[in-house]
PDB file of C-alpha atoms in Angstrom:
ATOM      1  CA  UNK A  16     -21.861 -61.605 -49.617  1.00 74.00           C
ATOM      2  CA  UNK A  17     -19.454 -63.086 -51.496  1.00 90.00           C
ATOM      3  CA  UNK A  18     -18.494 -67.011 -51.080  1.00 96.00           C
ATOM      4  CA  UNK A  19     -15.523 -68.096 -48.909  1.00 98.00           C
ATOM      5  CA  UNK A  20     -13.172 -70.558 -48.634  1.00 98.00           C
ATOM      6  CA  UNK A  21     -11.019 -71.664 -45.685  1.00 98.00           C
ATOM      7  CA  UNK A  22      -7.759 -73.389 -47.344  1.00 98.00           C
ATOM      8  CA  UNK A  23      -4.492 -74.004 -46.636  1.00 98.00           C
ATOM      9  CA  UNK A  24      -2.504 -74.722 -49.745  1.00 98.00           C
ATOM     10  CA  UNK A  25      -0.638 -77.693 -47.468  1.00 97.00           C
ATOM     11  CA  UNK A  26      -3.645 -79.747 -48.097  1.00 97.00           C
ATOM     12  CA  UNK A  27      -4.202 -81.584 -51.138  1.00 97.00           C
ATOM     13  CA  UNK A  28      -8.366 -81.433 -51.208  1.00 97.00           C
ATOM     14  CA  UNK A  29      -7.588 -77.537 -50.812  1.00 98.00           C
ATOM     15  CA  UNK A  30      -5.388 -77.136 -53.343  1.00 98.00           C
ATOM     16  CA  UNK A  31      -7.907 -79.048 -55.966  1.00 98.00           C
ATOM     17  CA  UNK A  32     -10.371 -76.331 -54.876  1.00 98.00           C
ATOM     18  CA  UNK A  33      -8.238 -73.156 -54.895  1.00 98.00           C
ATOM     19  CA  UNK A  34      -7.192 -74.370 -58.645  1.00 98.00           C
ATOM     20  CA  UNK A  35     -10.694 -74.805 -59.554  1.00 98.00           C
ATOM     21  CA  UNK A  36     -12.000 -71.783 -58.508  1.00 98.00           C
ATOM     22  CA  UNK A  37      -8.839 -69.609 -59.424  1.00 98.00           C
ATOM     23  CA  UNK A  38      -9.213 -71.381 -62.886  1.00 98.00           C
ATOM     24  CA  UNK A  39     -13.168 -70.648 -63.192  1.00 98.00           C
ATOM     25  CA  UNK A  40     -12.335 -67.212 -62.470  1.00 97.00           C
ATOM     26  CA  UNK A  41     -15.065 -67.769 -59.484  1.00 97.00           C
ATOM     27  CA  UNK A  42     -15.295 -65.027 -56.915  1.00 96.00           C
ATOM     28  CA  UNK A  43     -14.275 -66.157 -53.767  1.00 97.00           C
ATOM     29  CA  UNK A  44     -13.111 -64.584 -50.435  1.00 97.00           C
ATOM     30  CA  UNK A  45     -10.089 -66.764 -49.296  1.00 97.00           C
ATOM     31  CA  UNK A  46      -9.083 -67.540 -46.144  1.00 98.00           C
ATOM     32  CA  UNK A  47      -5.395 -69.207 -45.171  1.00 98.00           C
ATOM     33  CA  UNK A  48      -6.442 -71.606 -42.248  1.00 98.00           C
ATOM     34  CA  UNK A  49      -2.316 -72.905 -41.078  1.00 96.00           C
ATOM     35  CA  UNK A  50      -2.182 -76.385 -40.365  1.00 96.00           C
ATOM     36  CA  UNK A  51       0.910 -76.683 -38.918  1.00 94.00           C
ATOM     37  CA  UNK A  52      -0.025 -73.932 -36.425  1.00 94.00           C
ATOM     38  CA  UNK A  53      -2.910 -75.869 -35.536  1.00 94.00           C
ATOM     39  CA  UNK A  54      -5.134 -72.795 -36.577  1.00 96.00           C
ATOM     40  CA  UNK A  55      -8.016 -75.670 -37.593  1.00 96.00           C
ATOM     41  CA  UNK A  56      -8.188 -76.562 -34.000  1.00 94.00           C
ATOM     42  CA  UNK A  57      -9.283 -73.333 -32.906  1.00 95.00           C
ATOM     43  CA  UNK A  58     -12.546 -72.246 -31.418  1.00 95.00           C
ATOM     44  CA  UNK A  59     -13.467 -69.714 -33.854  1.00 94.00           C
ATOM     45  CA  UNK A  60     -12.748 -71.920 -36.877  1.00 96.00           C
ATOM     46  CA  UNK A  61     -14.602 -75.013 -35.035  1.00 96.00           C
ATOM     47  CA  UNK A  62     -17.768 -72.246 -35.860  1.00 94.00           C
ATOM     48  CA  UNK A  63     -17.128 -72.865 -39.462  1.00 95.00           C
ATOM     49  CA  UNK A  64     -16.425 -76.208 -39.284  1.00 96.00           C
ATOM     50  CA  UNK A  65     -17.272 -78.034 -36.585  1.00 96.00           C
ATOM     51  CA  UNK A  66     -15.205 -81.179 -37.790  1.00 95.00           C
ATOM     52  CA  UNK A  67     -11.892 -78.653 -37.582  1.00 95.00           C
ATOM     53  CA  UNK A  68     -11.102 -80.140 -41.052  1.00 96.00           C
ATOM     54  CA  UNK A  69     -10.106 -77.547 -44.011  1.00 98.00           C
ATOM     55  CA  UNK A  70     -11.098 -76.870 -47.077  1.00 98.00           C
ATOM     56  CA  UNK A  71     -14.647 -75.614 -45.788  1.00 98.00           C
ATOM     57  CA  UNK A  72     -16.927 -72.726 -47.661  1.00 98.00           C
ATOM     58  CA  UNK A  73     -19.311 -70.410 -46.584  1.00 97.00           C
ATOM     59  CA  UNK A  74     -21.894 -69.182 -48.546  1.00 97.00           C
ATOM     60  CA  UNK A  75     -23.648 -66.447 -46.660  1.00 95.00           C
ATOM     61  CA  UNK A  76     -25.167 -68.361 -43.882  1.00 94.00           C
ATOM     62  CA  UNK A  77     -24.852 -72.308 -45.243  1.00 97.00           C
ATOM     63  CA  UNK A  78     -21.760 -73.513 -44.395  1.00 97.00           C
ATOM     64  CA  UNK A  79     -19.608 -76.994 -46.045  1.00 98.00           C
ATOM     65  CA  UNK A  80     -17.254 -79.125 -45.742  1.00 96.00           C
ATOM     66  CA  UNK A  81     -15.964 -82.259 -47.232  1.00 96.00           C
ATOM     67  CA  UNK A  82     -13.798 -81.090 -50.774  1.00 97.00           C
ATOM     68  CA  UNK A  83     -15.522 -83.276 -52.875  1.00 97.00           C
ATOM     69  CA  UNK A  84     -19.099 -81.945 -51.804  1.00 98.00           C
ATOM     70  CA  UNK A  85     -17.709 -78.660 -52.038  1.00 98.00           C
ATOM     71  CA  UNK A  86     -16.097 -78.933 -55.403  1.00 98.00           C
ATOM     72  CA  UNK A  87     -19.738 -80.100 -57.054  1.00 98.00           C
ATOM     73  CA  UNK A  88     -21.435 -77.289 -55.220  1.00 98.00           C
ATOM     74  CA  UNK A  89     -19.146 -74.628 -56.976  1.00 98.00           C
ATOM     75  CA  UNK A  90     -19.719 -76.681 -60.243  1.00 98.00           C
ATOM     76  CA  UNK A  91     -23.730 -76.293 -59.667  1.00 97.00           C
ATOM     77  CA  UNK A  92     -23.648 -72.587 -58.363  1.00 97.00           C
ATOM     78  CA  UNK A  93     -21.462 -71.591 -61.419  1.00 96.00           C
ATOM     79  CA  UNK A  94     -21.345 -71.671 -65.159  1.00 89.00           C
ATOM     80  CA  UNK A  95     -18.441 -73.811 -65.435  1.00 97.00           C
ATOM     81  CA  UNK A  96     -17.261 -75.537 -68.691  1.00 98.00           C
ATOM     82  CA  UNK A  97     -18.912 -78.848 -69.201  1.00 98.00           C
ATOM     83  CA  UNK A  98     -16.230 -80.806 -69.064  1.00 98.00           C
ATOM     84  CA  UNK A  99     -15.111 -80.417 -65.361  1.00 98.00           C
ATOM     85  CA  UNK A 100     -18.310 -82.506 -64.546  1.00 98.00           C
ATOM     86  CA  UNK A 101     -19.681 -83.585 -67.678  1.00 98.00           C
ATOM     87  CA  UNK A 102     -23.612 -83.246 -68.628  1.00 97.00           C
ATOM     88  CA  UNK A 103     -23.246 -86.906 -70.284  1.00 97.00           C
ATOM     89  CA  UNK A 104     -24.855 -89.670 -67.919  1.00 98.00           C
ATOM     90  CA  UNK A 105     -21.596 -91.765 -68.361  1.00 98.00           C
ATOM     91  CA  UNK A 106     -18.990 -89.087 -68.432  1.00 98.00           C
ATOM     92  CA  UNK A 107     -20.309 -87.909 -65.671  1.00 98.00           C
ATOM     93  CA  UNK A 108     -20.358 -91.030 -63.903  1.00 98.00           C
ATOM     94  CA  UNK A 109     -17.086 -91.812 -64.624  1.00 98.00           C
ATOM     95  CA  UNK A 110     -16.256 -88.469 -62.729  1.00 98.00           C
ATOM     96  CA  UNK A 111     -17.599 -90.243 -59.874  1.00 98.00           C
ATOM     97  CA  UNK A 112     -16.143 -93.259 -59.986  1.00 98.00           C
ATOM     98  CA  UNK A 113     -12.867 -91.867 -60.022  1.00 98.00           C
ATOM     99  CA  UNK A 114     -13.739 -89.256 -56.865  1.00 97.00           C
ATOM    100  CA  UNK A 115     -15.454 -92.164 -54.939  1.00 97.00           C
ATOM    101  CA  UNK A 116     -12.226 -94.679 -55.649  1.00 97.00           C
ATOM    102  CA  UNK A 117      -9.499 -92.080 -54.787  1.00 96.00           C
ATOM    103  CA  UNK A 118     -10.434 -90.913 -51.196  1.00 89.00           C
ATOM    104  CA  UNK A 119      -9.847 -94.686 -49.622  1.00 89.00           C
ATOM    105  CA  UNK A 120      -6.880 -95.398 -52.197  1.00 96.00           C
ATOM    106  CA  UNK A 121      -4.850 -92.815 -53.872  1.00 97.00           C
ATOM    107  CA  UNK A 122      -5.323 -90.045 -50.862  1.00 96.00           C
ATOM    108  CA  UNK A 123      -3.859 -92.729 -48.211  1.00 94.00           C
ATOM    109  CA  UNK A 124      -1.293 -93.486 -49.913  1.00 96.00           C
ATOM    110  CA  UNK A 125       0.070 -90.196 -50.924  1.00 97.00           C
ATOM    111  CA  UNK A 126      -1.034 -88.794 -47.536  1.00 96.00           C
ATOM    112  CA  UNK A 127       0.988 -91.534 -45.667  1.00 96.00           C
ATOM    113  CA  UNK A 128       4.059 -90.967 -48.208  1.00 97.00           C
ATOM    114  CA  UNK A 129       4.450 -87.513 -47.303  1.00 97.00           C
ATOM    115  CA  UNK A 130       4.077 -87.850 -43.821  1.00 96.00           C
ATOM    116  CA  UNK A 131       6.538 -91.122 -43.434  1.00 96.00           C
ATOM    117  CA  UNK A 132       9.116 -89.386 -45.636  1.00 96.00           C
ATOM    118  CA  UNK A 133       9.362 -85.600 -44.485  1.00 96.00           C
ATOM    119  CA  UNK A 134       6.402 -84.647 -41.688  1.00 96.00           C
ATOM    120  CA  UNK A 135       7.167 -87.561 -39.115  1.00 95.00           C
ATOM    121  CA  UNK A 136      10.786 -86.660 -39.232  1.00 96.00           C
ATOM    122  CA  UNK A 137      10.727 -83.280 -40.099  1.00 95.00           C
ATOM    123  CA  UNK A 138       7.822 -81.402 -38.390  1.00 95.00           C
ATOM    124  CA  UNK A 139       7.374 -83.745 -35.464  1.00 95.00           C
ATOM    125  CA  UNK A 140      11.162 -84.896 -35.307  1.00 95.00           C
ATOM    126  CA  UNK A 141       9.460 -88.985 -35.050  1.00 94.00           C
ATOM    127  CA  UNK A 142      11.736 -90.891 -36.876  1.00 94.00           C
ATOM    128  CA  UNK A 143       9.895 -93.473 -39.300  1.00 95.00           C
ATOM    129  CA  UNK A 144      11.241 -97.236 -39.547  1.00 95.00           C
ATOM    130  CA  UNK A 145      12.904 -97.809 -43.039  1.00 96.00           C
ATOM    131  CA  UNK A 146      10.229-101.062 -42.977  1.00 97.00           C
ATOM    132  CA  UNK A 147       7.410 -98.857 -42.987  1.00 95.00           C
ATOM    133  CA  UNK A 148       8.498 -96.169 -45.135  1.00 96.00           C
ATOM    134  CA  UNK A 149       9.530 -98.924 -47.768  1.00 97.00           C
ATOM    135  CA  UNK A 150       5.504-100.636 -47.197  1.00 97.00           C
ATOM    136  CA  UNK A 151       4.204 -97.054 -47.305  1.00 96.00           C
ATOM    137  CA  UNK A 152       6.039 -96.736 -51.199  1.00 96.00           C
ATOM    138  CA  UNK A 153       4.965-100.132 -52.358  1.00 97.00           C
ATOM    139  CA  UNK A 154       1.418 -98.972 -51.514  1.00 96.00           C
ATOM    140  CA  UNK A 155       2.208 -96.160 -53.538  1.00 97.00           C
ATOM    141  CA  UNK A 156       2.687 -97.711 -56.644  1.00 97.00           C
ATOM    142  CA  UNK A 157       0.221-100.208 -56.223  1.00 97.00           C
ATOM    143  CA  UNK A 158      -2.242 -97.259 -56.522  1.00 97.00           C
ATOM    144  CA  UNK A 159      -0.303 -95.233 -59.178  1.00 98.00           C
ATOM    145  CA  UNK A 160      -0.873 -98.588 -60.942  1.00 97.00           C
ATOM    146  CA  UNK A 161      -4.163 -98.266 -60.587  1.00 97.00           C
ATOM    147  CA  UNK A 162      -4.690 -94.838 -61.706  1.00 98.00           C
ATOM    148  CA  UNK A 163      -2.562 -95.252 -64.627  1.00 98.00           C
ATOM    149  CA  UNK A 164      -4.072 -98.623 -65.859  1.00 97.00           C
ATOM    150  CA  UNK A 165      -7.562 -98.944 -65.109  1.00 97.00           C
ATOM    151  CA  UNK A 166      -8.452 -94.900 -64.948  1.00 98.00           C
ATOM    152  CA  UNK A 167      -6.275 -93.056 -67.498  1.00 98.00           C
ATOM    153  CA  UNK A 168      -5.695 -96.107 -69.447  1.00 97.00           C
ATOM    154  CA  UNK A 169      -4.518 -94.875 -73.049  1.00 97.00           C
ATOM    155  CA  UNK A 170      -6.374 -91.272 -72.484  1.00 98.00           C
ATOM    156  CA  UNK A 171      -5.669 -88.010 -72.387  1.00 98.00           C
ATOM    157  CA  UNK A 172      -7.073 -87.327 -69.024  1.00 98.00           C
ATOM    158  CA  UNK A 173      -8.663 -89.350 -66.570  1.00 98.00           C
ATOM    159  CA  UNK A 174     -12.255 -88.972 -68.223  1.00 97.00           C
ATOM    160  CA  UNK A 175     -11.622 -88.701 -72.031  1.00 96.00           C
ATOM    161  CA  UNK A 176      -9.848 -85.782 -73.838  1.00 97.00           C
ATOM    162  CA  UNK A 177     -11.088 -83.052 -71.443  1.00 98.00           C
ATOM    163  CA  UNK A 178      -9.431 -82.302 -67.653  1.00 98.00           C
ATOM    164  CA  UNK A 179     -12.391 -83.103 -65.303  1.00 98.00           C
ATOM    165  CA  UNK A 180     -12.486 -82.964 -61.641  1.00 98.00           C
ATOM    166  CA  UNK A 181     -10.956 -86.162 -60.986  1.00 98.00           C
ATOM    167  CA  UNK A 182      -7.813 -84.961 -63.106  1.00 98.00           C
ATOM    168  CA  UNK A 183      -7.770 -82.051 -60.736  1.00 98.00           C
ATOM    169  CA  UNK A 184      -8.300 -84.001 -57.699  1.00 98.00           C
ATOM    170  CA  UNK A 185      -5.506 -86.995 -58.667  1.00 98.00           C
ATOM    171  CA  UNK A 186      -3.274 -84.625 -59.308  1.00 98.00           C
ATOM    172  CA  UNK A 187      -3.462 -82.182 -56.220  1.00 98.00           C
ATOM    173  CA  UNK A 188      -2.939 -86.003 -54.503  1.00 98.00           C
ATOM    174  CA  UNK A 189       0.216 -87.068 -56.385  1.00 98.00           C
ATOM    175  CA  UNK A 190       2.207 -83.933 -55.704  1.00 98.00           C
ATOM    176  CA  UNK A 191       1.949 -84.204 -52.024  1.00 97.00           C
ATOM    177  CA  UNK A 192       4.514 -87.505 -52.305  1.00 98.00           C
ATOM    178  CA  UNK A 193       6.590 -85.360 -55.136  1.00 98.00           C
ATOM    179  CA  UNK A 194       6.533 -82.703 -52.373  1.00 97.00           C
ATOM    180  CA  UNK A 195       8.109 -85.039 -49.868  1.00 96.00           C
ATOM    181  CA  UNK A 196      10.843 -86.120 -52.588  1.00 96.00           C
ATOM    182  CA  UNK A 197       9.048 -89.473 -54.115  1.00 96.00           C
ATOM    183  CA  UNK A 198       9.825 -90.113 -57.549  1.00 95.00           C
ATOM    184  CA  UNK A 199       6.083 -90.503 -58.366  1.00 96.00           C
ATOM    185  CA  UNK A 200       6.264 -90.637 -62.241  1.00 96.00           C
ATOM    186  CA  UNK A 201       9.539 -92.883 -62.520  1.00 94.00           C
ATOM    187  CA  UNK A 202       8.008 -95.990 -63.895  1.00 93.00           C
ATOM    188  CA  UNK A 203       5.196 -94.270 -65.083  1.00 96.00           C
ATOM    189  CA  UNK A 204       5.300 -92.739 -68.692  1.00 96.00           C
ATOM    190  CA  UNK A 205       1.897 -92.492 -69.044  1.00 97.00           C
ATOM    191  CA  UNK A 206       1.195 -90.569 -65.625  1.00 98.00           C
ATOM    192  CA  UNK A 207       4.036 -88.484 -66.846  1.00 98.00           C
ATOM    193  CA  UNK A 208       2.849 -86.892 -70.076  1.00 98.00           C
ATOM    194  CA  UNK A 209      -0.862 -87.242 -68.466  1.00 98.00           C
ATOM    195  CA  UNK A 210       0.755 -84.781 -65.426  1.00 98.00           C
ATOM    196  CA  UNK A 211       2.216 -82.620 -67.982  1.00 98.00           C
ATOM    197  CA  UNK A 212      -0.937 -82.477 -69.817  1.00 98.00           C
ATOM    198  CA  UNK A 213      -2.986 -81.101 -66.582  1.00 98.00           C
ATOM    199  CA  UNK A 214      -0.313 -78.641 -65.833  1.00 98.00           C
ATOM    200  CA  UNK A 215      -0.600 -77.217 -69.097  1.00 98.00           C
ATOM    201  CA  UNK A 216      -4.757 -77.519 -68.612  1.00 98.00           C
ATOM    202  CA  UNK A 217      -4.676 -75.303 -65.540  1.00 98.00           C
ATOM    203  CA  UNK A 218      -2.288 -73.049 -66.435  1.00 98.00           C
ATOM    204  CA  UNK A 219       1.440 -73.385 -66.194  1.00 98.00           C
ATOM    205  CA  UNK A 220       1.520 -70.220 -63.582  1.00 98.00           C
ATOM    206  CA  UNK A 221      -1.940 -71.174 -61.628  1.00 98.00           C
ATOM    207  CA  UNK A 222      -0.029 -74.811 -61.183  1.00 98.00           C
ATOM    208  CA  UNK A 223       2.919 -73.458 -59.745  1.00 98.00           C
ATOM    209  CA  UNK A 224       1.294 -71.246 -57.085  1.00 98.00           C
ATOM    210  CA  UNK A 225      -1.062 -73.689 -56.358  1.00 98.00           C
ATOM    211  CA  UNK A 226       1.815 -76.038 -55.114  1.00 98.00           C
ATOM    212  CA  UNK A 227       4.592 -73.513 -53.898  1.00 98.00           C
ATOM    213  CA  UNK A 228       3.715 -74.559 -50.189  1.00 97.00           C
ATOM    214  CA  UNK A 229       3.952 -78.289 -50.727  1.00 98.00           C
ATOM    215  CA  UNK A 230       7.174 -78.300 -52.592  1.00 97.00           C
ATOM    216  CA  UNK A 231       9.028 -76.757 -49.584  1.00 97.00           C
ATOM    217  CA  UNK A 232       7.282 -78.802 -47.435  1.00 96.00           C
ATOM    218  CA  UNK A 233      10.687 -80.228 -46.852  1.00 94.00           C
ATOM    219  CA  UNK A 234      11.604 -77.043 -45.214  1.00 95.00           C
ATOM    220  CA  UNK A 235       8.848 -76.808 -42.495  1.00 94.00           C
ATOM    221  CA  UNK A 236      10.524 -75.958 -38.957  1.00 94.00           C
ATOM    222  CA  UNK A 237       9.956 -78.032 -36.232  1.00 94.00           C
ATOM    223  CA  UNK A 238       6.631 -78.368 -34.598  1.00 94.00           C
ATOM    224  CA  UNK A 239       6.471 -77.311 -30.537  1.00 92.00           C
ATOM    225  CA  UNK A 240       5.876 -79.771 -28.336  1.00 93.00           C
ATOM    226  CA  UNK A 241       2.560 -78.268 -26.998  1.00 93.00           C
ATOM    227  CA  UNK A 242       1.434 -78.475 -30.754  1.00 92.00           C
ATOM    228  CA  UNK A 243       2.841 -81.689 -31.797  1.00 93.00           C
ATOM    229  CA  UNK A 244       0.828 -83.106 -28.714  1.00 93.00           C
ATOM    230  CA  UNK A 245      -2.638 -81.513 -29.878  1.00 90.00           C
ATOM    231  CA  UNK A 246      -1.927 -82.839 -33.399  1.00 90.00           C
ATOM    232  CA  UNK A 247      -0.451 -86.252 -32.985  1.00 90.00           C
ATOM    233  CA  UNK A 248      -4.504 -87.864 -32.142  1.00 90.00           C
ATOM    234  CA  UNK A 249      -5.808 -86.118 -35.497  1.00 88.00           C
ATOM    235  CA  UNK A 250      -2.506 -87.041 -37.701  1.00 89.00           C
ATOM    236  CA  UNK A 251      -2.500 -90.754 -36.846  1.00 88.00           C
ATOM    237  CA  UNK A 252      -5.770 -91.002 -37.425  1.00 87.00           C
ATOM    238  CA  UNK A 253      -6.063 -89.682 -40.675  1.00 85.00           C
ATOM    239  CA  UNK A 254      -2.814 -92.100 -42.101  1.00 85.00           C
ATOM    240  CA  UNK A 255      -4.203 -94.776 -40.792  1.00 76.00           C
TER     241      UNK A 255
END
């Protein structure tokens, strides 16, 4: 049987993965799992993943979650180029430096951008005080900062003059606060050419779909109230 993946293109981890694989030309079954209709709630997907967190793969009968585990396991299955997650001891372990940093740094930050500028008031219709939207930002650039100093430094990508994983994955993150309307690379020449250097790394086209969902994020109708109650636990906790 042929692999699958349970996505939904909302999600940043999911949208490193669909690129990835849609890149790699890897054969994959996909499978649109909506967030905002609370479809990862469900029973039947809870028998895929029991967390009720997407992305998640199954390969015939072994089942993952977690996009970073699945990411390498796609990377081992298939004959990838070498430079997503390079052979070299320190290469490689530069991959996961980056990968380990991002998911407590980069990730909140973007997550909580997106949701303090368009999902609070937008989707759930919570209004967000202009205190901690304006905290949420500085946080923001503290960790664009970051990324831009310590990882890409004066490099082409992330890793050295190849895209890599973690290009893939800190990119996927930073368009979720471009998707809510934050002018990420203001500020920022480096992460600017470095974004436009990815783009043109994946594919100009594959890019583009890839993000079509998040860039009208801004347009998402109104959650119901019998949703935005099942939700509200699992959002809160996962800005926090």
């Amino acid at each position: 049987m042929v692999l699958e993946l349970y996505l939904d293109l909302l999600s940043q981890p999911c949208r490193a993965i669909y690129i990835f694989a849609k890149k790699n030309g890897i054969p994959v079954q996909m499978h649109t799992v909506e967030l905002r209709k609370g479809e990862h709630l469900s029973d039947a997907f809870a028998q895929v993943n029991p967390m009720k967190k997407v992305p998640a793969m199954k390969d015939n009968d072994f089942t993952l979650s977690e996009s970073v585990a699945i990411l390498l396991y796609l990377t081992h299955k298939f004959k990838v180029p070498d430079h997503w997650y390079p052979q070299d001891l320190q290469a490689r372990a530069r991959v996961d430096e980056y990968l380990a940093w991002q998911h407590t740094a980069l990730r909140r930050s973007c997550l909580r951008a997106l949701w303090h500028k368009v999902m609070f008031p937008v989707f759930l219709g919570e209004q967000v005080p202009s205190e901690t939207l304006a905290a949420t930002l500085a946080e923001l650039d503290v960790n664009l900062r970051v990324l831009e100093d310590k990882f890409l430094q004066d490099k082409a990508f992330l890793v050295g003059s190849h895209i890599s994983l973690a290009d893939l994955v800190a990119i996927t993150e930073l368009m979720h606060p471009v998707g809510g309307g934050c002018p990420v690379f203001e500020g920022h020449p480096k992460l600017a050419a470095w974004y436009h250097r990815v783009e043109a790394a994946v594919g100009k086209d594959l890019f583009r779909e890839a993000h079509e969902v998040i860039l009208k994020v801004k347009d998402s109708p109104p959650a119901n109230p019998i949703l935005k109650q099942k939700i509200m636990p699992g959002v809160l906790a996962m800005i926090q």
